[in-house]
PDB file of C-alpha atoms and ligand atoms in Angstrom:
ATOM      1  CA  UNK A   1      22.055  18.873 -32.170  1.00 75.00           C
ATOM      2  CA  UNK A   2      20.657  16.644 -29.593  1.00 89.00           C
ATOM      3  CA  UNK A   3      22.493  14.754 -26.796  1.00 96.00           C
ATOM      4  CA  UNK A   4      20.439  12.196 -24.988  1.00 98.00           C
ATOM      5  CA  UNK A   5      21.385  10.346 -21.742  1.00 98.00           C
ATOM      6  CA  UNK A   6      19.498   7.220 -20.360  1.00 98.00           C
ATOM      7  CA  UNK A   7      19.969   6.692 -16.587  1.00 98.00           C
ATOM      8  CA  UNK A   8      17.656   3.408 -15.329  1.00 98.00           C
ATOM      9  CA  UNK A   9      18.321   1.865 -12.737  1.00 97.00           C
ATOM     10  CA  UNK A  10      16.191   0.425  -9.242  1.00 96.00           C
ATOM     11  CA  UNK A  11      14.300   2.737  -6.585  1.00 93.00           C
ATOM     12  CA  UNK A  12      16.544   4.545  -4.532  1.00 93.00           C
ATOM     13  CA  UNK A  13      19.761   3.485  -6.658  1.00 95.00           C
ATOM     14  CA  UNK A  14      20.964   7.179  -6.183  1.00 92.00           C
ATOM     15  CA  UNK A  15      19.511   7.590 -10.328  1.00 95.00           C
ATOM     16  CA  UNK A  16      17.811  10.625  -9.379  1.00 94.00           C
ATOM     17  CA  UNK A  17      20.726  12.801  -7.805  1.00 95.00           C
ATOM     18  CA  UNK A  18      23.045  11.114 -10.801  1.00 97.00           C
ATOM     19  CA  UNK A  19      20.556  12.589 -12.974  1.00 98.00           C
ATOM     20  CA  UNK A  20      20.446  16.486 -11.672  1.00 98.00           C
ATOM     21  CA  UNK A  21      24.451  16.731 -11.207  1.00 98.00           C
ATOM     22  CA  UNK A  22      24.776  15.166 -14.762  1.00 98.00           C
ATOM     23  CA  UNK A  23      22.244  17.532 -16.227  1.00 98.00           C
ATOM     24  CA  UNK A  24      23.832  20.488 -14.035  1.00 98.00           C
ATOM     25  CA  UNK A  25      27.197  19.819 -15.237  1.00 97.00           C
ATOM     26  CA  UNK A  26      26.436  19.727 -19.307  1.00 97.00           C
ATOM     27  CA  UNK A  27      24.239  22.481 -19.062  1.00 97.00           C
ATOM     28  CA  UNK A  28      20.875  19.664 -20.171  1.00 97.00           C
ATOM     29  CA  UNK A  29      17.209  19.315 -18.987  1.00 97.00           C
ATOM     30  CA  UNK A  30      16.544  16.841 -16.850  1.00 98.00           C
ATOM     31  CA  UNK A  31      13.366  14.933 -16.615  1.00 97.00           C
ATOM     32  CA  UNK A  32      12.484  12.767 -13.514  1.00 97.00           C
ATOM     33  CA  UNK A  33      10.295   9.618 -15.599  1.00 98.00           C
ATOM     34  CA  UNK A  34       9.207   8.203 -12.164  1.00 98.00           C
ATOM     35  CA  UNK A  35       7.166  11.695 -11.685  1.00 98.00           C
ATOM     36  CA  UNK A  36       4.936  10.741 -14.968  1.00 98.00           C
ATOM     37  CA  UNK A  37       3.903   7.406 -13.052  1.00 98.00           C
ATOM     38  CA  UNK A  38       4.060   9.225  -9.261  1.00 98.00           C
ATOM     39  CA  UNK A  39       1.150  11.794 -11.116  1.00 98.00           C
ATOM     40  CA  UNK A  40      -0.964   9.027 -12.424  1.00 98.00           C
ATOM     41  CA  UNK A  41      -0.452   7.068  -9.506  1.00 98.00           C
ATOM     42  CA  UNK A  42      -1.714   9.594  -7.165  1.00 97.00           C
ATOM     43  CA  UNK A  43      -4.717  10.466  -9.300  1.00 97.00           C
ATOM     44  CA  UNK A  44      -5.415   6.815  -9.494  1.00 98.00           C
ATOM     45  CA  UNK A  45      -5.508   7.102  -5.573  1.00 98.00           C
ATOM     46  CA  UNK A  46      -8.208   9.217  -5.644  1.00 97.00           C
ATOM     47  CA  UNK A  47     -10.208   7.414  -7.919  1.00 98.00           C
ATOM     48  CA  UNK A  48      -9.178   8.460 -11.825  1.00 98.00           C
ATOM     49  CA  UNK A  49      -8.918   5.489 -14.098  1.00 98.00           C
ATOM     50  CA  UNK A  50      -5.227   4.717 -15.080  1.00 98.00           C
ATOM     51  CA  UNK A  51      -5.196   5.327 -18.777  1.00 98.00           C
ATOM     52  CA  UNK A  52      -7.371   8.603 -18.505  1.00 98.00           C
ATOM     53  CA  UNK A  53      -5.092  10.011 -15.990  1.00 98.00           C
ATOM     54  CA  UNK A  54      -2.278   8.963 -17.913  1.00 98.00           C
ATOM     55  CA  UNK A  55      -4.040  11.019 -21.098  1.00 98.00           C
ATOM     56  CA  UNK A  56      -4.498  14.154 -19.297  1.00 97.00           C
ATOM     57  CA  UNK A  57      -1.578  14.532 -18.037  1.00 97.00           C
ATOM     58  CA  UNK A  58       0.451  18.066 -17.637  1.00 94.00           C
ATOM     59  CA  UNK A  59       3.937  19.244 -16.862  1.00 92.00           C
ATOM     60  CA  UNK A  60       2.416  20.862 -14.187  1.00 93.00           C
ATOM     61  CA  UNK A  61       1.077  17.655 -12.402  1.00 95.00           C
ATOM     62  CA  UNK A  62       4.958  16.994 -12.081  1.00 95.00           C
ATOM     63  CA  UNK A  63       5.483  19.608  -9.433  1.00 94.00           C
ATOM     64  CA  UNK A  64       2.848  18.911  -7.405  1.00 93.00           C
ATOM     65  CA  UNK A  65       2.824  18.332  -3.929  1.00 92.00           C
ATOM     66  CA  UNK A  66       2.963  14.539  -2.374  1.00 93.00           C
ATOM     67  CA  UNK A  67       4.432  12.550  -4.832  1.00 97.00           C
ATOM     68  CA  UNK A  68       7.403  11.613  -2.933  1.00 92.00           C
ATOM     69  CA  UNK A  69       5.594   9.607  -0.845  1.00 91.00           C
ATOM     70  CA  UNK A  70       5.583   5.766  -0.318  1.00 90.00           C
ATOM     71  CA  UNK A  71       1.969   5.368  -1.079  1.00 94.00           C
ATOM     72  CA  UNK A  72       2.395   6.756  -4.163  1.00 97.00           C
ATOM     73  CA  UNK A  73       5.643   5.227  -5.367  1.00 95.00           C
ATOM     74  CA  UNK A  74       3.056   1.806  -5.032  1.00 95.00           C
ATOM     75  CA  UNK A  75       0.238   3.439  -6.949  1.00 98.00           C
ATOM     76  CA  UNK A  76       3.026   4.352  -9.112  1.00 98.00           C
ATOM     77  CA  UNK A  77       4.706   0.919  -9.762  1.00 96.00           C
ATOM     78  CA  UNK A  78       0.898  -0.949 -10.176  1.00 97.00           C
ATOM     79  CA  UNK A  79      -0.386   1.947 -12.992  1.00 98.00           C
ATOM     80  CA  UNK A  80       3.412   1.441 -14.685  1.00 97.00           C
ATOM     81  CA  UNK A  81       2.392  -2.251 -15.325  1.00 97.00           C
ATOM     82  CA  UNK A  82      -0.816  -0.741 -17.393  1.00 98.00           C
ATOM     83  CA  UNK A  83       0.159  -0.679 -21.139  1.00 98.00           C
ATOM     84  CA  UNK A  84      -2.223   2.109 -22.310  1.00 98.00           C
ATOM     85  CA  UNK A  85      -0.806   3.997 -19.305  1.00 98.00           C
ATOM     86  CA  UNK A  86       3.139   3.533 -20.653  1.00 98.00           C
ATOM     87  CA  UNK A  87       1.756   4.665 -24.206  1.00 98.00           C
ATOM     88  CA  UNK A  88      -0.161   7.725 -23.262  1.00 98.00           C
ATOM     89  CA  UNK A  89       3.461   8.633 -21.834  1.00 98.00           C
ATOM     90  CA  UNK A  90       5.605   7.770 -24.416  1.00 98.00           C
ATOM     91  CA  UNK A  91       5.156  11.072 -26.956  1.00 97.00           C
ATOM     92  CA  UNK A  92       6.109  13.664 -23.615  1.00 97.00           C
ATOM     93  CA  UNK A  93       9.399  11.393 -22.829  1.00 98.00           C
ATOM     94  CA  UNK A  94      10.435  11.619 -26.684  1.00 98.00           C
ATOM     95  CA  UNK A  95      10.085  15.040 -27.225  1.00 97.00           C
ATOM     96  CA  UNK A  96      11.993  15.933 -23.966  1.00 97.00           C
ATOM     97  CA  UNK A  97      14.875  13.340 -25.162  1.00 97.00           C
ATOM     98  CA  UNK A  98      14.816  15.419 -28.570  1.00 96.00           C
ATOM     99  CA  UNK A  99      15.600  18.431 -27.027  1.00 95.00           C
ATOM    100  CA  UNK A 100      18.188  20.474 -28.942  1.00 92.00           C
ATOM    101  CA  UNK A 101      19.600  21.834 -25.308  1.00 92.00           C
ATOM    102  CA  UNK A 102      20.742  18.315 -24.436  1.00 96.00           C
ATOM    103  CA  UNK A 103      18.794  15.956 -22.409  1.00 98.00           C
ATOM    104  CA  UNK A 104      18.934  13.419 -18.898  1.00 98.00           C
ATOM    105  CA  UNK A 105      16.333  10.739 -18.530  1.00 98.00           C
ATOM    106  CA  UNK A 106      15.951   8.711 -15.571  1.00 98.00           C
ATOM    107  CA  UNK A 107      13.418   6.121 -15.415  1.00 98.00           C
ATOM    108  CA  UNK A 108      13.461   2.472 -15.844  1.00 97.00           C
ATOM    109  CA  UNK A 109      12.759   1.862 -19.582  1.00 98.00           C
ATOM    110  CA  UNK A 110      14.930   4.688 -21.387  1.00 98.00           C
ATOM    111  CA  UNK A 111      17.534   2.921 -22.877  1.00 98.00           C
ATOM    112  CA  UNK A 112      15.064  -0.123 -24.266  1.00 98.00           C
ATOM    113  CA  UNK A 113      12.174   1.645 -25.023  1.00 98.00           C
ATOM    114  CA  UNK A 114      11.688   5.270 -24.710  1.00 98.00           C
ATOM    115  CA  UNK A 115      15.565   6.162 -25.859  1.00 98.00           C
ATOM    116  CA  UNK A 116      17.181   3.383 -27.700  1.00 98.00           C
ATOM    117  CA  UNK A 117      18.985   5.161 -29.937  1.00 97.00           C
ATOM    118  CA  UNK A 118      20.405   7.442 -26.232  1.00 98.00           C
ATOM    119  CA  UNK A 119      24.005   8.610 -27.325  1.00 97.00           C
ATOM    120  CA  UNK A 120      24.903   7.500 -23.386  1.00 98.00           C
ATOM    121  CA  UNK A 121      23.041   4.755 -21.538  1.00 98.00           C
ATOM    122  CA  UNK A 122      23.271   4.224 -17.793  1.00 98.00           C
ATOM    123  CA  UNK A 123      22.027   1.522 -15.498  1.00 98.00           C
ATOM    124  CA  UNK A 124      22.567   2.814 -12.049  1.00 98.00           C
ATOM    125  CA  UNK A 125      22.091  -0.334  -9.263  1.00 97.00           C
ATOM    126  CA  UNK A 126      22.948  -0.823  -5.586  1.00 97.00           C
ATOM    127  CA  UNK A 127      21.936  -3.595  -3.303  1.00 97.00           C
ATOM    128  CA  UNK A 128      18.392  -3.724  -1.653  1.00 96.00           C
ATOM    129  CA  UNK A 129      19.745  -3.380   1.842  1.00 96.00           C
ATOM    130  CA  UNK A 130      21.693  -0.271   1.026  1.00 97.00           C
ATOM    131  CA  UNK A 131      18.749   1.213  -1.061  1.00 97.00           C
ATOM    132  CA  UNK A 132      16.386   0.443   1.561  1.00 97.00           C
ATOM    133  CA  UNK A 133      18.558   2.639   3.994  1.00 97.00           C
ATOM    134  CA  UNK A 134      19.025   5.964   1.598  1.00 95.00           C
ATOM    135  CA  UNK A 135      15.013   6.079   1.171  1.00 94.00           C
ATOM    136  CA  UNK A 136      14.686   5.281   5.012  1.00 96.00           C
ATOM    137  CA  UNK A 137      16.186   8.484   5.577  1.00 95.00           C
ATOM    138  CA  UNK A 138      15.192  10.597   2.666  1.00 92.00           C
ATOM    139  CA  UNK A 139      11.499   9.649   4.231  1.00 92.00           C
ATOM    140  CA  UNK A 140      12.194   9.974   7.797  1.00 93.00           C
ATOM    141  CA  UNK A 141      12.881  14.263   6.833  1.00 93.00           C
ATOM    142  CA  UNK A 142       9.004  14.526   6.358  1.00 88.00           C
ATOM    143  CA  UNK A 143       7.905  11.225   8.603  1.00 89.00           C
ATOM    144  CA  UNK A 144       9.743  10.444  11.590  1.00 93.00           C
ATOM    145  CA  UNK A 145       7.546   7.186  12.250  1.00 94.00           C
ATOM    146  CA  UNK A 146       8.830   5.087   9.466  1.00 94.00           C
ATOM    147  CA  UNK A 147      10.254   1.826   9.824  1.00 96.00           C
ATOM    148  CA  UNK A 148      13.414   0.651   7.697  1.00 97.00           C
ATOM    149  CA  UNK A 149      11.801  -2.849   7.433  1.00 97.00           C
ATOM    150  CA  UNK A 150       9.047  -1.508   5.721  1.00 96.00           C
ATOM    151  CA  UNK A 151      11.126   0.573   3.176  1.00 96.00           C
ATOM    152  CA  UNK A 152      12.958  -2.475   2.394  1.00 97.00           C
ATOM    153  CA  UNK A 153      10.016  -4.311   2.022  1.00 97.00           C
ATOM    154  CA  UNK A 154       8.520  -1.606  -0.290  1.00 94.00           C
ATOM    155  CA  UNK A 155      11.605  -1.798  -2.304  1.00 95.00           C
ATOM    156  CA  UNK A 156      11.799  -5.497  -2.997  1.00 96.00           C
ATOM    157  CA  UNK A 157       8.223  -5.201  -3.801  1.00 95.00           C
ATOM    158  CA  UNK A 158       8.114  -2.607  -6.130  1.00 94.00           C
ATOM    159  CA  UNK A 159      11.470  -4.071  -7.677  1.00 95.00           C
ATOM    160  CA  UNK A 160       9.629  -7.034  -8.625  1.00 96.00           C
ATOM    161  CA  UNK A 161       6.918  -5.448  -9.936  1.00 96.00           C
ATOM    162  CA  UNK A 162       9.078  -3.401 -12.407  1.00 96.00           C
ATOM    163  CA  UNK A 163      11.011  -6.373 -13.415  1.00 96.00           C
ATOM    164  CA  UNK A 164       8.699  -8.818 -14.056  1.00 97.00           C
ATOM    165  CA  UNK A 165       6.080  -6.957 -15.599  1.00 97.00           C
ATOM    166  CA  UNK A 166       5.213  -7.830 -19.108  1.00 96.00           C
ATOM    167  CA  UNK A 167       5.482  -4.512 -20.549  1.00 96.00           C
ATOM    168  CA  UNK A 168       8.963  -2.647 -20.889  1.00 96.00           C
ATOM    169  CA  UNK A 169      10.444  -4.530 -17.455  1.00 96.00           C
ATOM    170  CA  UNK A 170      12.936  -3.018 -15.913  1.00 96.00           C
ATOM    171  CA  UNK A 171      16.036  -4.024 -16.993  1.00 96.00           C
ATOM    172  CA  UNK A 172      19.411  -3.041 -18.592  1.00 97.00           C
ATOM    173  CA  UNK A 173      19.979  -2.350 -22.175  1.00 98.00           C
ATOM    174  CA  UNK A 174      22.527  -4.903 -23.875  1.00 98.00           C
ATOM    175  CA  UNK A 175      24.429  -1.745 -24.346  1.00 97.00           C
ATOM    176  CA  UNK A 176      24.224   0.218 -21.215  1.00 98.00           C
ATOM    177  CA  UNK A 177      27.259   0.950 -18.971  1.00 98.00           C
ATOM    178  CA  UNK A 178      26.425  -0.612 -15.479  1.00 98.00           C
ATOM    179  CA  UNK A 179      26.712   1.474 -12.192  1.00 97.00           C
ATOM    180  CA  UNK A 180      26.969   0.072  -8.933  1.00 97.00           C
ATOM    181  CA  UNK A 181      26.858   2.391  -6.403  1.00 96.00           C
ATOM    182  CA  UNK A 182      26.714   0.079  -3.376  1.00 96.00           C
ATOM    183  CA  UNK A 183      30.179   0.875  -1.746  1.00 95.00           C
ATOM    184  CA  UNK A 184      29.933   4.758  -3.335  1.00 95.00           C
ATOM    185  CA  UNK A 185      29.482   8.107  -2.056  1.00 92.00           C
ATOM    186  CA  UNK A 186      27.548  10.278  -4.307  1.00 91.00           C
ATOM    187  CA  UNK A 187      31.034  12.340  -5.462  1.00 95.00           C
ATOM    188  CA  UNK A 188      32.251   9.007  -6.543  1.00 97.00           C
ATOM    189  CA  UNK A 189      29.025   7.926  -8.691  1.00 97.00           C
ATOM    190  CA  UNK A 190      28.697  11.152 -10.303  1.00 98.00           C
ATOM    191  CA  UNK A 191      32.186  11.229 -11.209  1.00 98.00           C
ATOM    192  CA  UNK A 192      31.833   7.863 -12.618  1.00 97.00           C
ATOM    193  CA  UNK A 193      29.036   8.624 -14.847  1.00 98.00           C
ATOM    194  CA  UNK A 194      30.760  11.780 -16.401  1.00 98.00           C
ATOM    195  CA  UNK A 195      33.899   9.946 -17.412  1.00 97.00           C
ATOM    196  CA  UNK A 196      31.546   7.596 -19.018  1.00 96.00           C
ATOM    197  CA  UNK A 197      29.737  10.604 -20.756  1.00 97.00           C
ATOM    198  CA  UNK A 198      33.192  11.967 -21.888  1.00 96.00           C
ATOM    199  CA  UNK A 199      33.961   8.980 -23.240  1.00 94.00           C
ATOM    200  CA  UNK A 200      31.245   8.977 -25.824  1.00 91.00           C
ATOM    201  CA  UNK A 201      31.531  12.633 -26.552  1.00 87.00           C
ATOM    202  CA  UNK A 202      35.042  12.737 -27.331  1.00 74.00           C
ATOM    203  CA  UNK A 203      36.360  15.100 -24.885  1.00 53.00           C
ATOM    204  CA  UNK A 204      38.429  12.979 -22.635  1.00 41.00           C
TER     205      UNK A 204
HETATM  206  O1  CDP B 301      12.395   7.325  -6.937  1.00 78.70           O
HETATM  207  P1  CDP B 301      12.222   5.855  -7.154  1.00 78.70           P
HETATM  208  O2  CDP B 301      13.389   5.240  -7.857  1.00 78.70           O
HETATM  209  O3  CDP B 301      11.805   5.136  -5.915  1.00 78.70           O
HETATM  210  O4  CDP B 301      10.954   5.662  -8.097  1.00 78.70           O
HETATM  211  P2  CDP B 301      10.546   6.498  -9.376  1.00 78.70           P
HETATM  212  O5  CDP B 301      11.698   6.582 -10.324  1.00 78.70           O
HETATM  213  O6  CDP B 301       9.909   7.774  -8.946  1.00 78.70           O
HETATM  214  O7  CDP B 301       9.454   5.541 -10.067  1.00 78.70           O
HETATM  215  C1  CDP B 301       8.232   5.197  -9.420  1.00 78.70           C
HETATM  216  C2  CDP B 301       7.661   3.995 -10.172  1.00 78.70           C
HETATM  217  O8  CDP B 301       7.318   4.415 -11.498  1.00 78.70           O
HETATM  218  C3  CDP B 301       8.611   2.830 -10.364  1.00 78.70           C
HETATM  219  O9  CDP B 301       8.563   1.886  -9.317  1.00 78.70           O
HETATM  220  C4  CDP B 301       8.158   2.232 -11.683  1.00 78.70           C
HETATM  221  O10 CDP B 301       7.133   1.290 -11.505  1.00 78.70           O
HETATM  222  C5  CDP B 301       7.558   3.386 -12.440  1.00 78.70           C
HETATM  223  N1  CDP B 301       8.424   3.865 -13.535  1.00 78.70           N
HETATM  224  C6  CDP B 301       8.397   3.180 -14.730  1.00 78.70           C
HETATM  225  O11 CDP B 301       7.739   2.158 -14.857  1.00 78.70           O
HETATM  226  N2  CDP B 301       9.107   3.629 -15.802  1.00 78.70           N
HETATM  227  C7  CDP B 301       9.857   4.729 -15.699  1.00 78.70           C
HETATM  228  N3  CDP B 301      10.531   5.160 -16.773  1.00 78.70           N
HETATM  229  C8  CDP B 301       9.931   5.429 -14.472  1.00 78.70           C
HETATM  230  C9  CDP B 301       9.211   4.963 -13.388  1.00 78.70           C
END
Protein backbone atom coordinates (compact mmCIF):
# COMPACT_ATOMS: atom_id res chain seq x y z
CA UNK A 1 0.00 0.00 0.00
CA UNK A 2 1.12 3.45 -0.62
CA UNK A 3 2.33 6.08 1.91
CA UNK A 4 2.69 9.55 0.55
CA UNK A 5 4.37 12.55 2.28
CA UNK A 6 4.05 16.26 1.08
CA UNK A 7 6.92 18.51 2.28
CA UNK A 8 6.45 22.36 0.66
CA UNK A 9 7.77 24.83 1.97
CA UNK A 10 10.15 28.23 0.69
CA UNK A 11 13.77 28.01 -0.97
CA UNK A 12 16.27 27.07 1.35
CA UNK A 13 13.64 26.25 4.25
CA UNK A 14 15.89 23.14 5.04
CA UNK A 15 12.72 21.00 2.83
CA UNK A 16 15.27 19.27 0.96
CA UNK A 17 17.50 17.65 3.81
CA UNK A 18 13.88 17.09 5.75
CA UNK A 19 13.04 15.26 2.75
CA UNK A 20 16.20 12.66 2.38
CA UNK A 21 16.38 11.88 6.34
CA UNK A 22 12.52 11.34 6.22
CA UNK A 23 12.75 9.12 3.19
CA UNK A 24 16.03 7.43 4.76
CA UNK A 25 14.37 6.71 7.91
CA UNK A 26 10.95 4.89 6.46
CA UNK A 27 12.79 3.14 4.01
CA UNK A 28 10.66 5.62 0.89
CA UNK A 29 11.79 7.25 -2.44
CA UNK A 30 12.35 10.54 -2.39
CA UNK A 31 11.81 12.89 -5.21
CA UNK A 32 13.37 16.45 -5.25
CA UNK A 33 10.13 18.49 -7.36
CA UNK A 34 12.38 21.63 -7.63
CA UNK A 35 14.80 19.34 -9.98
CA UNK A 36 11.72 18.94 -12.62
CA UNK A 37 11.67 22.91 -12.86
CA UNK A 38 15.82 23.26 -12.26
CA UNK A 39 15.85 20.76 -15.76
CA UNK A 40 13.47 22.84 -17.70
CA UNK A 41 14.86 25.86 -16.44
CA UNK A 42 18.28 25.17 -17.57
CA UNK A 43 17.19 23.96 -20.99
CA UNK A 44 15.16 27.07 -21.25
CA UNK A 45 18.63 28.83 -20.67
CA UNK A 46 19.92 27.56 -23.59
CA UNK A 47 17.22 28.33 -25.72
CA UNK A 48 14.38 25.27 -25.54
CA UNK A 49 10.87 26.57 -25.32
CA UNK A 50 9.32 25.98 -21.79
CA UNK A 51 6.51 23.60 -22.50
CA UNK A 52 8.66 21.42 -24.98
CA UNK A 53 11.33 21.05 -22.49
CA UNK A 54 8.91 20.40 -19.95
CA UNK A 55 7.45 17.42 -22.50
CA UNK A 56 10.67 15.78 -23.02
CA UNK A 57 11.68 15.51 -20.00
CA UNK A 58 13.71 12.34 -18.39
CA UNK A 59 14.69 11.04 -15.00
CA UNK A 60 17.93 11.34 -16.21
CA UNK A 61 17.87 15.20 -16.80
CA UNK A 62 17.45 15.14 -12.87
CA UNK A 63 21.03 14.17 -12.22
CA UNK A 64 22.60 16.31 -14.34
CA UNK A 65 25.23 18.55 -13.67
CA UNK A 66 24.53 22.49 -12.78
CA UNK A 67 21.28 22.63 -11.53
CA UNK A 68 22.14 23.78 -8.18
CA UNK A 69 23.00 26.88 -9.31
CA UNK A 70 21.42 30.37 -8.75
CA UNK A 71 20.87 31.05 -12.36
CA UNK A 72 18.96 28.24 -12.67
CA UNK A 73 16.86 28.27 -9.52
CA UNK A 74 15.56 31.83 -11.55
CA UNK A 75 15.04 30.06 -14.85
CA UNK A 76 13.46 27.64 -12.63
CA UNK A 77 10.95 29.86 -10.67
CA UNK A 78 9.95 31.98 -14.22
CA UNK A 79 9.20 28.39 -16.35
CA UNK A 80 7.18 27.20 -12.88
CA UNK A 81 4.78 30.18 -13.52
CA UNK A 82 4.10 28.52 -17.21
CA UNK A 83 0.89 26.38 -16.93
CA UNK A 84 1.57 23.93 -19.82
CA UNK A 85 4.99 23.57 -18.14
CA UNK A 86 3.26 22.49 -14.47
CA UNK A 87 0.98 20.02 -16.60
CA UNK A 88 3.55 18.31 -18.68
CA UNK A 89 4.93 17.54 -15.01
CA UNK A 90 2.11 16.54 -13.27
CA UNK A 91 1.74 12.57 -14.58
CA UNK A 92 5.85 11.89 -13.38
CA UNK A 93 5.03 13.53 -9.74
CA UNK A 94 1.81 11.19 -9.45
CA UNK A 95 3.18 8.11 -10.32
CA UNK A 96 6.25 8.63 -7.99
CA UNK A 97 3.62 9.62 -5.06
CA UNK A 98 1.84 6.17 -5.99
CA UNK A 99 4.67 4.26 -5.33
CA UNK A 100 3.90 1.06 -3.40
CA UNK A 101 7.57 1.46 -1.55
CA UNK A 102 6.35 4.63 0.17
CA UNK A 103 6.99 8.02 -1.08
CA UNK A 104 8.61 11.90 0.01
CA UNK A 105 7.73 14.86 -2.13
CA UNK A 106 9.19 18.13 -1.72
CA UNK A 107 8.17 20.89 -3.83
CA UNK A 108 5.88 23.73 -3.41
CA UNK A 109 2.46 22.50 -4.68
CA UNK A 110 2.24 18.78 -3.24
CA UNK A 111 -0.17 18.99 -0.74
CA UNK A 112 -2.74 21.34 -3.01
CA UNK A 113 -2.20 20.06 -6.19
CA UNK A 114 0.02 17.27 -7.07
CA UNK A 115 -0.82 15.16 -3.60
CA UNK A 116 -3.98 16.24 -2.00
CA UNK A 117 -5.08 13.26 -0.86
CA UNK A 118 -0.87 12.93 0.89
CA UNK A 119 -1.49 10.67 4.06
CA UNK A 120 1.18 13.41 5.78
CA UNK A 121 1.45 17.02 4.64
CA UNK A 122 4.32 19.31 5.60
CA UNK A 123 4.94 22.98 5.13
CA UNK A 124 8.49 23.53 6.11
CA UNK A 125 9.22 27.67 6.54
CA UNK A 126 12.00 29.77 8.09
CA UNK A 127 12.55 33.45 7.86
CA UNK A 128 14.18 35.10 4.71
CA UNK A 129 17.20 36.30 6.61
CA UNK A 130 17.98 32.89 7.98
CA UNK A 131 17.26 31.18 4.54
CA UNK A 132 19.27 33.62 2.80
CA UNK A 133 22.30 32.57 5.08
CA UNK A 134 21.99 28.47 4.69
CA UNK A 135 22.03 28.97 0.68
CA UNK A 136 24.88 31.64 1.15
CA UNK A 137 26.92 28.93 2.31
CA UNK A 138 25.66 25.89 0.55
CA UNK A 139 26.80 28.22 -2.65
CA UNK A 140 29.93 29.60 -1.38
CA UNK A 141 31.32 25.37 -1.42
CA UNK A 142 31.39 25.69 -5.33
CA UNK A 143 31.64 29.82 -5.58
CA UNK A 144 33.59 31.61 -3.16
CA UNK A 145 32.62 35.12 -4.77
CA UNK A 146 29.05 35.22 -3.75
CA UNK A 147 27.51 37.86 -1.88
CA UNK A 148 24.82 37.14 0.97
CA UNK A 149 22.89 40.27 -0.21
CA UNK A 150 22.39 38.83 -3.37
CA UNK A 151 21.15 35.38 -2.06
CA UNK A 152 18.73 37.18 -0.03
CA UNK A 153 17.70 39.13 -2.73
CA UNK A 154 17.30 35.99 -4.94
CA UNK A 155 15.23 34.52 -2.27
CA UNK A 156 12.68 37.23 -1.73
CA UNK A 157 12.46 37.30 -5.40
CA UNK A 158 11.87 33.97 -6.25
CA UNK A 159 9.50 33.74 -3.07
CA UNK A 160 7.30 36.12 -4.66
CA UNK A 161 7.26 34.68 -7.74
CA UNK A 162 6.06 31.28 -6.33
CA UNK A 163 3.48 32.88 -4.25
CA UNK A 164 1.84 35.07 -6.31
CA UNK A 165 1.75 33.26 -9.37
CA UNK A 166 -1.60 32.40 -10.73
CA UNK A 167 -1.09 28.83 -11.15
CA UNK A 168 -0.70 26.39 -8.05
CA UNK A 169 1.08 29.41 -5.75
CA UNK A 170 2.97 28.41 -3.24
CA UNK A 171 1.26 28.09 -0.28
CA UNK A 172 0.14 25.78 2.61
CA UNK A 173 -2.57 23.28 2.44
CA UNK A 174 -5.58 24.06 4.94
CA UNK A 175 -4.47 20.79 6.32
CA UNK A 176 -0.77 20.76 6.43
CA UNK A 177 1.25 20.66 9.69
CA UNK A 178 3.45 23.90 9.70
CA UNK A 179 7.30 23.75 10.30
CA UNK A 180 9.30 26.52 11.31
CA UNK A 181 12.67 25.87 11.36
CA UNK A 182 14.02 29.37 12.05
CA UNK A 183 15.52 28.82 15.62
CA UNK A 184 16.25 24.81 14.61
CA UNK A 185 19.13 22.73 13.97
CA UNK A 186 18.54 20.16 11.41
CA UNK A 187 18.35 17.15 14.34
CA UNK A 188 15.58 19.16 15.76
CA UNK A 189 13.47 19.63 12.37
CA UNK A 190 13.84 16.17 11.35
CA UNK A 191 12.81 14.95 14.59
CA UNK A 192 9.87 17.14 14.41
CA UNK A 193 8.63 15.94 11.19
CA UNK A 194 8.84 12.16 12.20
CA UNK A 195 6.75 12.56 15.31
CA UNK A 196 4.35 14.20 13.03
CA UNK A 197 4.62 11.16 10.57
CA UNK A 198 4.09 8.75 13.57
CA UNK A 199 1.30 10.42 14.46
CA UNK A 200 -0.65 9.67 11.35
CA UNK A 201 0.64 6.17 11.04
CA UNK A 202 -0.26 4.99 14.31
CA UNK A 203 2.94 3.97 15.73
CA UNK A 204 3.54 6.47 18.42
O1 LIG B 1 16.06 24.36 -3.47
P1 LIG B 1 15.12 25.52 -3.50
O2 LIG B 1 14.10 25.45 -2.41
O3 LIG B 1 15.82 26.83 -3.59
O4 LIG B 1 14.33 25.46 -4.88
P2 LIG B 1 13.72 24.20 -5.61
O5 LIG B 1 12.87 23.42 -4.66
O6 LIG B 1 14.81 23.47 -6.31
O7 LIG B 1 12.73 24.87 -6.68
C1 LIG B 1 13.20 25.73 -7.71
C2 LIG B 1 11.98 26.48 -8.25
O8 LIG B 1 11.11 25.52 -8.87
C3 LIG B 1 11.12 27.17 -7.21
O9 LIG B 1 11.51 28.50 -6.95
C4 LIG B 1 9.73 27.09 -7.81
O10 LIG B 1 9.47 28.18 -8.66
C5 LIG B 1 9.75 25.86 -8.68
N1 LIG B 1 9.00 24.74 -8.09
C6 LIG B 1 7.63 24.72 -8.24
O11 LIG B 1 7.04 25.64 -8.78
N2 LIG B 1 6.90 23.65 -7.79
C7 LIG B 1 7.50 22.63 -7.18
N3 LIG B 1 6.77 21.59 -6.77
C8 LIG B 1 8.90 22.65 -6.98
C9 LIG B 1 9.64 23.73 -7.43
Amino acid sequence: MSFTIAIDGPAAAGKGTISKAVAAHFGFGHLDTGLLYRAVGSRVLLGAEPAEAARALTAQDLSADGLRTAEVAQAASKVAAIPEVRQALVDFQRAFAMRAAGAVLDGRDIGTVICPDADVKLFVTASAEVRAMRRFKELQETDPSVALQAVLADVKERDARDMNRADAPMKPASDAVIIDTSDLGIDEAVALAILEIDKKRGTS
